[in-house]
Tab-separated table of C-alpha atoms and ligand atoms in Angstrom:
chain	number	residue	atom	x	y	z
W	1	UNK	CA	162.495	-36.068	-49.939
W	2	UNK	CA	164.816	-33.192	-49.011
W	3	UNK	CA	165.708	-31.234	-52.103
W	4	UNK	CA	167.815	-28.182	-52.898
W	5	UNK	CA	167.423	-25.998	-55.959
W	6	UNK	CA	170.402	-23.809	-56.882
W	7	UNK	CA	169.387	-20.806	-58.982
W	8	UNK	CA	165.916	-19.295	-58.583
W	9	UNK	CA	165.319	-17.655	-61.952
W	10	UNK	CA	162.540	-18.490	-64.435
W	11	UNK	CA	163.510	-22.161	-64.212
W	12	UNK	CA	164.601	-22.652	-60.602
W	13	UNK	CA	161.907	-20.645	-58.814
W	14	UNK	CA	159.180	-22.585	-60.596
W	15	UNK	CA	161.030	-25.869	-60.068
W	16	UNK	CA	161.428	-25.227	-56.314
W	17	UNK	CA	157.755	-24.353	-55.865
W	18	UNK	CA	156.667	-27.285	-58.034
W	19	UNK	CA	158.804	-29.760	-56.058
W	20	UNK	CA	157.206	-28.374	-52.868
W	21	UNK	CA	153.767	-28.963	-54.328
W	22	UNK	CA	154.764	-32.592	-55.015
W	23	UNK	CA	155.286	-32.966	-51.254
W	24	UNK	CA	159.050	-32.544	-50.975
W	25	UNK	CA	160.986	-30.385	-48.500
W	26	UNK	CA	162.706	-27.803	-50.634
W	27	UNK	CA	165.311	-25.134	-50.134
W	28	UNK	CA	165.827	-22.711	-53.015
W	29	UNK	CA	169.146	-20.841	-53.134
W	30	UNK	CA	170.155	-17.845	-55.222
W	31	UNK	CA	172.860	-15.166	-54.954
W	32	UNK	CA	170.312	-12.456	-55.805
W	33	UNK	CA	168.875	-11.293	-52.482
W	34	UNK	CA	166.073	-9.270	-54.125
W	35	UNK	CA	164.756	-12.429	-55.794
W	36	UNK	CA	165.160	-14.461	-52.609
W	37	UNK	CA	163.437	-11.830	-50.435
W	38	UNK	CA	160.455	-11.827	-52.794
W	39	UNK	CA	160.238	-15.629	-52.920
W	40	UNK	CA	160.684	-15.911	-49.147
W	41	UNK	CA	157.755	-13.511	-48.778
W	42	UNK	CA	155.705	-15.791	-51.033
W	43	UNK	CA	155.838	-13.412	-54.028
W	44	UNK	CA	156.897	-14.300	-57.569
W	45	UNK	CA	159.913	-12.147	-58.550
W	46	UNK	CA	158.809	-12.201	-62.213
W	47	UNK	CA	155.577	-12.618	-64.137
W	48	UNK	CA	154.677	-16.252	-64.701
W	49	UNK	CA	151.025	-17.325	-64.797
W	50	UNK	CA	150.225	-19.804	-62.011
W	51	UNK	CA	153.422	-19.198	-60.047
W	52	UNK	CA	151.859	-16.882	-57.412
W	53	UNK	CA	149.171	-19.496	-56.748
W	54	UNK	CA	151.761	-22.269	-56.509
W	55	UNK	CA	153.868	-20.188	-54.085
W	56	UNK	CA	150.750	-19.553	-51.984
W	57	UNK	CA	149.926	-23.240	-51.962
W	58	UNK	CA	153.388	-24.271	-50.758
W	59	UNK	CA	153.685	-21.361	-48.314
W	60	UNK	CA	150.777	-22.877	-46.377
W	61	UNK	CA	152.648	-26.168	-46.060
W	62	UNK	CA	155.903	-24.562	-44.844
W	63	UNK	CA	157.797	-27.045	-47.012
W	64	UNK	CA	159.618	-24.565	-49.248
W	65	UNK	CA	162.281	-22.110	-48.035
W	66	UNK	CA	164.359	-19.633	-49.981
W	67	UNK	CA	167.757	-18.329	-48.912
W	68	UNK	CA	171.010	-16.827	-50.194
W	69	UNK	CA	172.983	-19.129	-47.884
W	70	UNK	CA	174.358	-22.087	-49.822
W	71	UNK	CA	175.056	-23.959	-46.556
W	72	UNK	CA	171.279	-24.505	-46.341
W	73	UNK	CA	171.606	-27.238	-49.007
W	74	UNK	CA	173.343	-29.524	-46.489
W	75	UNK	CA	171.184	-32.528	-45.702
W	76	UNK	CA	169.286	-32.493	-48.982
W	77	UNK	CA	169.527	-35.759	-50.910
W	78	UNK	CA	168.886	-34.298	-54.363
W	79	UNK	CA	170.355	-30.993	-55.583
W	80	UNK	CA	168.999	-29.401	-58.754
W	81	UNK	CA	171.308	-27.037	-60.638
W	82	UNK	CA	169.037	-24.491	-62.341
W	83	UNK	CA	171.371	-21.528	-62.993
W	84	UNK	CA	171.494	-19.608	-66.274
W	85	UNK	CA	173.966	-20.132	-69.132
W	86	UNK	CA	173.767	-16.844	-71.066
W	87	UNK	CA	175.603	-16.126	-74.305
W	88	UNK	CA	179.181	-14.939	-73.734
W	89	UNK	CA	179.833	-11.324	-74.597
W	90	UNK	CA	181.104	-11.012	-78.160
W	91	UNK	CA	181.073	-14.774	-78.724
W	92	UNK	CA	178.560	-17.443	-79.696
W	93	UNK	CA	179.508	-19.803	-76.859
W	94	UNK	CA	177.596	-20.208	-73.578
W	95	UNK	CA	178.964	-18.657	-70.407
W	96	UNK	CA	179.237	-21.472	-67.872
W	97	UNK	CA	180.460	-19.310	-64.989
W	98	UNK	CA	177.211	-19.722	-63.019
W	99	UNK	CA	177.148	-23.494	-63.481
W	100	UNK	CA	180.740	-23.835	-62.279
W	101	UNK	CA	180.120	-21.475	-59.352
W	102	UNK	CA	177.010	-23.467	-58.331
W	103	UNK	CA	178.847	-26.794	-58.386
W	104	UNK	CA	181.927	-25.355	-56.614
W	105	UNK	CA	179.684	-24.057	-53.841
W	106	UNK	CA	177.768	-27.320	-53.560
W	107	UNK	CA	180.884	-29.489	-53.191
W	108	UNK	CA	181.594	-28.944	-49.464
W	109	UNK	CA	177.984	-29.815	-48.569
W	110	UNK	CA	177.591	-33.069	-50.510
W	111	UNK	CA	177.406	-36.509	-48.928
W	112	UNK	CA	178.092	-39.884	-50.561
W	113	UNK	CA	174.909	-41.083	-52.251
W	114	UNK	CA	173.595	-37.559	-52.889
W	115	UNK	CA	172.334	-36.859	-56.378
W	116	UNK	CA	173.183	-33.670	-58.256
W	117	UNK	CA	170.738	-33.035	-61.088
W	118	UNK	CA	171.846	-30.743	-63.903
W	119	UNK	CA	168.943	-28.863	-65.496
W	120	UNK	CA	170.754	-25.855	-66.984
W	121	UNK	CA	171.235	-25.863	-70.769
W	122	UNK	CA	174.930	-26.581	-71.328
W	123	UNK	CA	177.313	-27.391	-74.182
W	124	UNK	CA	177.680	-31.142	-74.588
W	125	UNK	CA	180.682	-32.318	-72.586
W	126	UNK	CA	179.936	-30.136	-69.549
W	127	UNK	CA	178.181	-32.915	-67.595
W	128	UNK	CA	181.156	-35.249	-68.039
W	129	UNK	CA	183.463	-32.565	-66.545
W	130	UNK	CA	181.110	-31.825	-63.664
W	131	UNK	CA	180.733	-35.548	-62.879
W	132	UNK	CA	184.525	-35.795	-62.525
W	133	UNK	CA	184.523	-32.807	-60.226
W	134	UNK	CA	181.802	-34.406	-58.080
W	135	UNK	CA	183.400	-37.872	-57.946
W	136	UNK	CA	185.484	-37.337	-54.761
W	137	UNK	CA	182.329	-36.443	-52.792
W	138	UNK	CA	180.583	-39.733	-53.639
W	139	UNK	CA	177.651	-37.808	-55.140
W	140	UNK	CA	176.286	-38.841	-58.541
W	141	UNK	CA	175.330	-36.529	-61.391
W	142	UNK	CA	172.227	-37.002	-63.537
W	143	UNK	CA	171.659	-34.749	-66.546
W	144	UNK	CA	167.964	-33.941	-66.627
W	145	UNK	CA	167.312	-31.105	-69.102
W	146	UNK	CA	164.147	-29.049	-68.762
W	147	UNK	CA	161.942	-28.038	-71.656
W	148	UNK	CA	159.693	-25.522	-69.951
W	149	UNK	CA	158.224	-22.661	-71.889
W	150	UNK	CA	157.847	-19.331	-70.156
W	151	UNK	CA	154.169	-18.591	-69.732
W	152	UNK	CA	153.507	-22.338	-69.235
W	153	UNK	CA	156.333	-23.010	-66.790
W	154	UNK	CA	154.173	-24.411	-63.982
W	155	UNK	CA	152.365	-26.871	-66.242
W	156	UNK	CA	155.549	-27.803	-68.095
W	157	UNK	CA	157.330	-28.516	-64.792
W	158	UNK	CA	154.585	-30.576	-63.199
W	159	UNK	CA	153.363	-32.262	-66.392
W	160	UNK	CA	156.210	-32.179	-68.910
W	161	UNK	CA	155.977	-33.853	-72.343
W	162	UNK	CA	158.811	-36.141	-71.305
W	163	UNK	CA	161.563	-36.640	-68.781
W	164	UNK	CA	165.102	-37.237	-69.950
W	165	UNK	CA	167.750	-38.648	-67.613
W	166	UNK	CA	171.382	-38.750	-68.671
W	167	UNK	CA	173.108	-41.294	-66.427
W	168	UNK	CA	176.800	-42.035	-65.962
W	169	UNK	CA	177.715	-44.988	-68.167
W	170	UNK	CA	180.466	-47.533	-67.708
W	171	UNK	CA	182.863	-48.121	-70.593
W	172	UNK	CA	180.830	-51.012	-71.997
W	173	UNK	CA	177.852	-48.677	-72.427
W	174	UNK	CA	175.484	-49.514	-69.568
W	175	UNK	CA	174.607	-47.255	-66.636
W	176	UNK	CA	176.885	-47.605	-63.618
W	177	UNK	CA	175.399	-48.995	-60.362
W	178	UNK	CA	175.716	-45.468	-58.876
W	179	UNK	CA	173.841	-44.137	-61.877
W	180	UNK	CA	171.021	-46.612	-61.360
W	181	UNK	CA	170.840	-45.787	-57.643
W	182	UNK	CA	170.669	-42.086	-58.506
W	183	UNK	CA	167.937	-42.808	-61.051
W	184	UNK	CA	165.882	-44.546	-58.366
W	185	UNK	CA	166.136	-41.437	-56.186
W	186	UNK	CA	165.144	-39.088	-59.027
W	187	UNK	CA	162.234	-41.410	-59.885
W	188	UNK	CA	161.062	-40.894	-56.316
W	189	UNK	CA	161.270	-37.113	-56.687
W	190	UNK	CA	159.175	-37.268	-59.859
W	191	UNK	CA	156.954	-40.137	-58.632
W	192	UNK	CA	153.693	-38.198	-59.089
W	193	UNK	CA	154.228	-37.028	-62.689
W	194	UNK	CA	155.841	-40.355	-63.637
W	195	UNK	CA	152.717	-42.127	-62.353
W	196	UNK	CA	150.718	-40.156	-64.961
W	197	UNK	CA	152.550	-42.102	-67.634
W	198	UNK	CA	154.777	-39.259	-68.805
W	199	UNK	CA	157.451	-40.835	-71.002
W	200	UNK	CA	160.926	-41.200	-69.510
W	201	UNK	CA	163.951	-41.472	-71.772
W	202	UNK	CA	166.972	-42.883	-69.960
W	203	UNK	CA	170.228	-42.295	-71.776
W	204	UNK	CA	173.846	-41.203	-71.372
W	205	UNK	CA	175.216	-37.764	-70.495
W	206	UNK	CA	176.092	-36.730	-74.055
W	207	UNK	CA	172.670	-37.585	-75.444
W	208	UNK	CA	170.816	-35.913	-72.566
W	209	UNK	CA	172.743	-32.677	-73.055
W	210	UNK	CA	172.213	-32.814	-76.832
W	211	UNK	CA	168.478	-33.496	-76.526
W	212	UNK	CA	167.888	-30.008	-75.156
W	213	UNK	CA	169.837	-28.075	-77.765
W	214	UNK	CA	168.555	-30.340	-80.531
W	215	UNK	CA	164.950	-29.644	-79.470
W	216	UNK	CA	165.508	-25.895	-79.353
W	217	UNK	CA	167.360	-25.946	-82.685
W	218	UNK	CA	164.463	-27.822	-84.268
W	219	UNK	CA	161.944	-25.300	-82.925
W	220	UNK	CA	164.077	-22.361	-84.087
W	221	UNK	CA	164.436	-23.986	-87.506
W	222	UNK	CA	160.695	-24.489	-87.779
W	223	UNK	CA	160.060	-20.805	-87.029
W	224	UNK	CA	162.754	-19.635	-89.424
W	225	UNK	CA	161.453	-22.003	-92.090
W	226	UNK	CA	158.036	-20.372	-92.035
W	227	UNK	CA	159.629	-16.922	-91.888
W	228	UNK	CA	161.679	-17.801	-94.978
W	229	UNK	CA	158.393	-18.805	-96.626
W	230	UNK	CA	157.052	-15.405	-95.531
W	231	UNK	CA	159.830	-13.772	-97.536
W	232	UNK	CA	158.750	-15.798	-100.567
W	233	UNK	CA	155.137	-14.846	-99.910
W	234	UNK	CA	156.130	-11.179	-99.859
W	235	UNK	CA	157.877	-11.634	-103.209
W	236	UNK	CA	154.866	-13.361	-104.792
W	237	UNK	CA	151.792	-11.855	-103.139
W	238	UNK	CA	150.993	-15.116	-101.342
W	239	UNK	CA	149.739	-15.364	-97.752
W	240	UNK	CA	152.018	-17.116	-95.273
W	241	UNK	CA	149.262	-17.746	-92.722
W	242	UNK	CA	147.179	-19.731	-95.249
W	243	UNK	CA	150.333	-21.482	-96.365
W	244	UNK	CA	151.128	-22.464	-92.751
W	245	UNK	CA	147.552	-23.690	-92.231
W	246	UNK	CA	147.731	-25.760	-95.376
W	247	UNK	CA	151.095	-27.407	-94.767
W	248	UNK	CA	150.275	-27.739	-91.059
W	249	UNK	CA	147.420	-30.127	-91.873
W	250	UNK	CA	150.068	-32.637	-92.830
W	251	UNK	CA	150.623	-34.462	-89.544
W	252	UNK	CA	154.250	-34.989	-90.428
W	253	UNK	CA	154.688	-31.212	-90.439
W	254	UNK	CA	152.119	-30.025	-87.860
W	255	UNK	CA	150.776	-26.472	-87.470
W	256	UNK	CA	152.425	-25.622	-84.140
W	257	UNK	CA	155.454	-23.317	-84.232
W	258	UNK	CA	154.628	-22.266	-87.781
W	259	UNK	CA	153.530	-18.749	-86.885
W	260	UNK	CA	155.379	-16.335	-89.126
W	261	UNK	CA	156.121	-12.823	-87.957
W	262	UNK	CA	158.847	-11.090	-86.004
W	263	UNK	CA	160.511	-14.393	-85.193
W	264	UNK	CA	161.980	-15.900	-82.076
W	265	UNK	CA	163.670	-14.195	-79.154
W	266	UNK	CA	163.978	-14.806	-75.444
W	267	UNK	CA	166.593	-16.253	-73.154
W	268	UNK	CA	166.738	-19.665	-74.851
W	269	UNK	CA	166.329	-20.191	-78.583
W	270	UNK	CA	168.706	-17.466	-79.877
W	271	UNK	CA	171.534	-18.166	-77.467
W	272	UNK	CA	171.069	-21.939	-77.554
W	273	UNK	CA	171.444	-22.233	-81.327
W	274	UNK	CA	174.535	-20.012	-81.190
W	275	UNK	CA	176.106	-21.971	-78.327
W	276	UNK	CA	175.333	-25.190	-80.217
W	277	UNK	CA	177.146	-23.875	-83.317
W	278	UNK	CA	180.108	-22.823	-81.160
W	279	UNK	CA	180.289	-26.245	-79.517
W	280	UNK	CA	180.004	-28.038	-82.862
W	281	UNK	CA	182.980	-25.971	-84.043
W	282	UNK	CA	185.023	-27.057	-81.038
W	283	UNK	CA	184.117	-30.661	-81.797
W	284	UNK	CA	185.171	-30.339	-85.438
W	285	UNK	CA	181.545	-30.832	-86.542
W	286	UNK	CA	180.735	-27.237	-87.488
W	287	UNK	CA	179.492	-28.237	-90.973
W	288	UNK	CA	176.680	-30.231	-89.352
W	289	UNK	CA	175.200	-27.060	-87.898
W	290	UNK	CA	176.065	-24.481	-90.545
W	291	UNK	CA	172.321	-24.367	-91.374
W	292	UNK	CA	171.700	-22.828	-87.946
W	293	UNK	CA	173.618	-19.746	-89.048
W	294	UNK	CA	170.978	-19.313	-91.745
W	295	UNK	CA	168.198	-19.989	-89.214
W	296	UNK	CA	169.636	-17.161	-87.104
W	297	UNK	CA	169.999	-14.821	-90.109
W	298	UNK	CA	166.434	-15.399	-91.329
W	299	UNK	CA	165.232	-14.652	-87.804
W	300	UNK	CA	167.196	-11.431	-87.450
W	301	UNK	CA	166.162	-10.278	-90.971
W	302	UNK	CA	162.500	-10.213	-89.880
W	303	UNK	CA	163.280	-7.411	-87.445
W	304	UNK	CA	164.923	-5.319	-90.150
W	305	UNK	CA	162.064	-6.055	-92.538
W	306	UNK	CA	159.576	-4.782	-89.957
W	307	UNK	CA	161.387	-1.433	-89.779
W	308	UNK	CA	161.305	-1.300	-93.591
W	309	UNK	CA	157.573	-2.000	-93.538
W	310	UNK	CA	157.052	0.891	-91.114
W	311	UNK	CA	159.006	3.112	-93.481
W	312	UNK	CA	156.901	1.920	-96.427
W	313	UNK	CA	153.574	2.726	-94.781
W	314	UNK	CA	154.928	6.128	-93.725
W	315	UNK	CA	155.698	6.950	-97.387
W	316	UNK	CA	159.455	6.451	-97.244
W	317	UNK	CA	160.579	7.867	-93.904
W	318	UNK	CA	159.983	7.286	-90.221
W	319	UNK	CA	162.028	10.312	-89.162
W	320	UNK	CA	159.927	12.339	-86.749
W	321	UNK	CA	157.014	9.884	-87.018
W	322	UNK	CA	155.254	8.662	-83.892
W	323	UNK	CA	155.319	4.901	-83.593
W	324	UNK	CA	153.383	2.962	-80.963
W	325	UNK	CA	154.790	-0.488	-80.216
W	326	UNK	CA	152.351	-2.898	-78.553
W	327	UNK	CA	154.434	-5.398	-76.637
W	328	UNK	CA	157.902	-5.437	-75.112
W	329	UNK	CA	158.143	-9.019	-73.823
W	330	UNK	CA	159.698	-11.596	-76.182
W	331	UNK	CA	156.377	-13.439	-76.129
W	332	UNK	CA	152.983	-13.076	-74.437
W	333	UNK	CA	152.374	-14.194	-70.834
W	334	UNK	CA	155.935	-13.349	-69.864
W	335	UNK	CA	157.739	-10.252	-68.582
W	336	UNK	CA	161.018	-11.495	-70.060
W	337	UNK	CA	162.601	-9.017	-72.477
W	338	UNK	CA	165.825	-10.910	-73.170
W	339	UNK	CA	166.517	-10.623	-76.906
W	340	UNK	CA	162.955	-9.447	-77.422
W	341	UNK	CA	162.111	-8.908	-81.110
W	342	UNK	CA	159.608	-6.230	-80.032
W	343	UNK	CA	162.213	-4.143	-78.238
W	344	UNK	CA	164.801	-4.745	-80.916
W	345	UNK	CA	162.453	-3.282	-83.545
W	346	UNK	CA	161.372	-0.432	-81.236
W	347	UNK	CA	165.009	0.510	-80.608
W	348	UNK	CA	165.936	0.312	-84.304
W	349	UNK	CA	163.059	2.629	-85.201
W	350	UNK	CA	164.011	5.056	-82.458
W	351	UNK	CA	167.641	5.060	-83.648
W	352	UNK	CA	166.383	5.823	-87.151
W	353	UNK	CA	164.608	8.952	-85.977
W	354	UNK	CA	161.105	7.808	-85.042
W	355	UNK	CA	159.442	8.822	-81.764
W	356	UNK	CA	158.647	5.436	-80.286
W	357	UNK	CA	156.349	4.677	-77.360
W	358	UNK	CA	156.238	1.093	-76.098
W	359	UNK	CA	153.567	-0.491	-73.961
W	360	UNK	CA	153.242	-3.960	-72.442
W	361	UNK	CA	150.920	-5.449	-69.808
W	362	UNK	CA	153.796	-6.902	-67.737
W	363	UNK	CA	157.230	-6.161	-69.125
W	364	UNK	CA	157.605	-2.371	-68.904
W	365	UNK	CA	159.822	-2.552	-65.803
W	366	UNK	CA	162.272	-4.963	-67.423
W	367	UNK	CA	162.051	-3.159	-70.757
W	368	UNK	CA	162.840	0.213	-69.211
W	369	UNK	CA	165.869	-1.264	-67.423
W	370	UNK	CA	167.128	-2.770	-70.703
W	371	UNK	CA	166.344	0.234	-72.954
W	372	UNK	CA	166.121	3.337	-70.742
W	373	UNK	CA	166.163	5.613	-73.794
W	374	UNK	CA	162.800	4.331	-75.068
W	375	UNK	CA	159.555	5.962	-73.993
W	376	UNK	CA	156.980	3.792	-72.250
W	377	UNK	CA	153.276	4.023	-71.570
W	378	UNK	CA	151.298	1.932	-69.096
W	379	UNK	CA	148.279	1.788	-71.366
W	380	UNK	CA	147.561	0.969	-74.996
W	381	UNK	CA	145.567	4.176	-75.387
W	382	UNK	CA	148.458	6.204	-73.936
W	383	UNK	CA	150.902	4.567	-76.337
W	384	UNK	CA	148.814	4.935	-79.482
W	385	UNK	CA	147.535	8.482	-78.884
W	386	UNK	CA	148.671	10.565	-81.860
W	387	UNK	CA	150.542	7.639	-83.444
W	388	UNK	CA	151.358	7.692	-87.151
W	389	UNK	CA	151.769	3.929	-87.109
W	390	UNK	CA	150.954	1.178	-84.597
W	391	UNK	CA	153.038	-2.024	-84.450
W	392	UNK	CA	151.672	-5.131	-82.750
W	393	UNK	CA	154.938	-6.792	-81.721
W	394	UNK	CA	153.935	-9.270	-78.980
W	395	UNK	CA	150.626	-11.129	-79.311
W	396	UNK	CA	149.176	-10.586	-75.812
W	397	UNK	CA	145.519	-11.628	-75.887
W	398	UNK	CA	144.401	-8.073	-75.065
W	399	UNK	CA	146.165	-6.840	-78.218
W	400	UNK	CA	144.577	-9.528	-80.365
W	401	UNK	CA	141.189	-8.287	-79.202
W	402	UNK	CA	141.740	-4.565	-79.773
W	403	UNK	CA	138.886	-2.682	-81.360
W	404	UNK	CA	139.960	-0.919	-84.592
W	405	UNK	CA	137.389	1.849	-84.120
W	406	UNK	CA	138.353	2.592	-80.528
W	407	UNK	CA	142.022	2.757	-81.472
W	408	UNK	CA	141.219	4.659	-84.633
W	409	UNK	CA	139.665	7.450	-82.593
W	410	UNK	CA	142.986	8.354	-80.917
W	411	UNK	CA	145.689	7.676	-83.515
W	412	UNK	CA	146.883	10.326	-85.969
W	413	UNK	CA	146.908	7.874	-88.884
W	414	UNK	CA	145.125	4.524	-89.142
W	415	UNK	CA	148.125	2.349	-89.984
W	416	UNK	CA	148.723	-0.958	-88.277
W	417	UNK	CA	151.609	-3.387	-88.666
W	418	UNK	CA	150.737	-6.863	-87.438
W	419	UNK	CA	154.117	-8.257	-86.408
W	420	UNK	CA	152.622	-11.545	-85.260
W	421	UNK	CA	149.924	-12.191	-87.879
W	422	UNK	CA	147.181	-12.376	-85.276
W	423	UNK	CA	144.752	-9.652	-86.371
W	424	UNK	CA	141.960	-10.043	-88.884
W	425	UNK	CA	143.067	-7.926	-91.866
W	426	UNK	CA	139.517	-7.563	-93.219
W	427	UNK	CA	138.201	-6.184	-89.922
W	428	UNK	CA	140.954	-3.562	-89.686
W	429	UNK	CA	140.746	-2.586	-93.343
W	430	UNK	CA	136.975	-2.228	-93.129
W	431	UNK	CA	137.520	0.192	-90.238
W	432	UNK	CA	139.674	2.318	-92.524
W	433	UNK	CA	143.097	1.090	-91.440
W	434	UNK	CA	146.090	0.415	-93.641
W	435	UNK	CA	146.921	-3.127	-92.495
W	436	UNK	CA	150.329	-4.638	-93.247
W	437	UNK	CA	151.982	-7.789	-91.971
W	438	UNK	CA	155.042	-9.891	-92.672
W	439	UNK	CA	154.391	-12.468	-95.374
W	440	UNK	CA	150.862	-11.342	-96.224
W	441	UNK	CA	149.631	-9.353	-99.163
L	1	UDX	C1	161.760	-22.308	-75.513
L	1	UDX	C2	161.339	-23.771	-75.763
L	1	UDX	O1	160.022	-23.810	-76.319
L	1	UDX	C3	161.385	-24.551	-74.473
L	1	UDX	O2	161.048	-25.906	-74.715
L	1	UDX	C4	162.780	-24.438	-73.908
L	1	UDX	O3	162.887	-25.122	-72.712
L	1	UDX	C5	163.167	-22.978	-73.694
L	1	UDX	O4	163.040	-22.280	-74.920
L	1	UDX	P1	160.530	-20.137	-74.527
L	1	UDX	O5	161.832	-19.419	-74.758
L	1	UDX	O6	159.805	-19.936	-73.243
L	1	UDX	O7	160.774	-21.727	-74.662
L	1	UDX	O8	159.542	-19.701	-75.692
L	1	UDX	P2	158.819	-20.356	-76.953
L	1	UDX	O9	157.387	-20.522	-76.661
L	1	UDX	O10	159.580	-21.526	-77.471
L	1	UDX	O11	158.964	-19.160	-77.992
L	1	UDX	C6	160.241	-18.717	-78.402
L	1	UDX	C7	160.124	-17.572	-79.380
L	1	UDX	O12	159.640	-18.025	-80.627
L	1	UDX	C8	159.183	-16.438	-78.958
L	1	UDX	O13	159.819	-15.191	-79.230
L	1	UDX	C9	157.963	-16.636	-79.824
L	1	UDX	O14	157.293	-15.442	-80.075
L	1	UDX	C10	158.590	-17.189	-81.090
L	1	UDX	N1	157.668	-18.011	-81.895
L	1	UDX	C11	157.129	-19.160	-81.390
L	1	UDX	C12	157.387	-17.642	-83.208
L	1	UDX	O15	157.883	-16.613	-83.706
L	1	UDX	N2	156.564	-18.421	-83.954
L	1	UDX	C13	155.996	-19.557	-83.467
L	1	UDX	O16	155.256	-20.219	-84.218
L	1	UDX	C14	156.291	-19.940	-82.144
């Protein structure tokens, strides 16, 4: 099948390579020539485990091309829209400029019977508008949200938990014949993963768009729930990690996404819950999502609390203190620093007078571009040398495995703040460290 992928960021680049590995002929298009040059040379333009290998694999087949020229999409039967929908400046709503630009540019190249597949996360109602815009071309829109996690993007694309198709529906509530024909084509694209028995939910546009934001809102709520419990644990001397283990044994609750700490960041959860609240307001249903405002507040409070904890262990002031921050990415196995809790805390401490040095195995380049005023070190030892306090902010596996004695030999003071609740407190305390964490005694 000939496929085009518009937008080659964290989602689109992986999607293009993955579709190539499924045997399709793919052209990936992006306006960013730096990204395209890297991809065309077979290099991943960002850190994503497994993507370099996947690009290598498809490079050998010659089935995947990357270009900045939108005209290259002509002749493809299925066009995936994978562009970003960032938060608007100064507003909660999502900025749809890239989605509209992608569809506007696709229009002159579409043929009757083509399928346009929306994967970007959009406010409900967007697909209906785009479908109207596409109608004169004879192309059909399917809304097919993606649920990939950075760090697991290759696996999540090739073997997702589920597929969701939002099809155009006729007034009496059944898919239109064009919708069913488009579904058959998309089934062919995903034939290999579908043959593994991955569940497929076929629904309407509104539901398909809502599924994505509902899923992310649920995940954000789960994280903020356990972080709210962490606040209670701090007030009572209880331990939030034991609490999470205990409630997580209940299958109805489940242990995953109950890790308390610095909370959620990244390019999805924070902006998606805000855009969802904004959209609910437009729909006159803002009360239904007012709890998400609290989810957001709990999350942001964790960052402030971490700065307070640093102040506490430094006997009341961080002014002039050296702070080493381990981690800049919003989560491990990613170089993405969008709304990174680690960088947010590092910057707050710096603004409050601390001398902060940040290190990260992959994200220093992006972090430096986002926060040029922070100091960076390529190595853990370089970052922690002479530190008055060390903050583990992103739980990279190499940070989980740090040796308290080795680190202790170079710091000025043995004080560690475990922002992700991943270190063994007893081990660090035995080595003479003051160990503090969010939600633990
Ligand atoms: C998320 C969704 O998981 C994915 O399905 C969707 O398609 C895009 O958004 P991603 O942003 O890659 O994926 O990261 P995710 O693994 O969900 O983590 C989000 C944030 O929550 C990270 O900052 C992470 O550190 C934090 N987190 C996660 C916690 O604080 N506690 C947890 O228990 C889990």
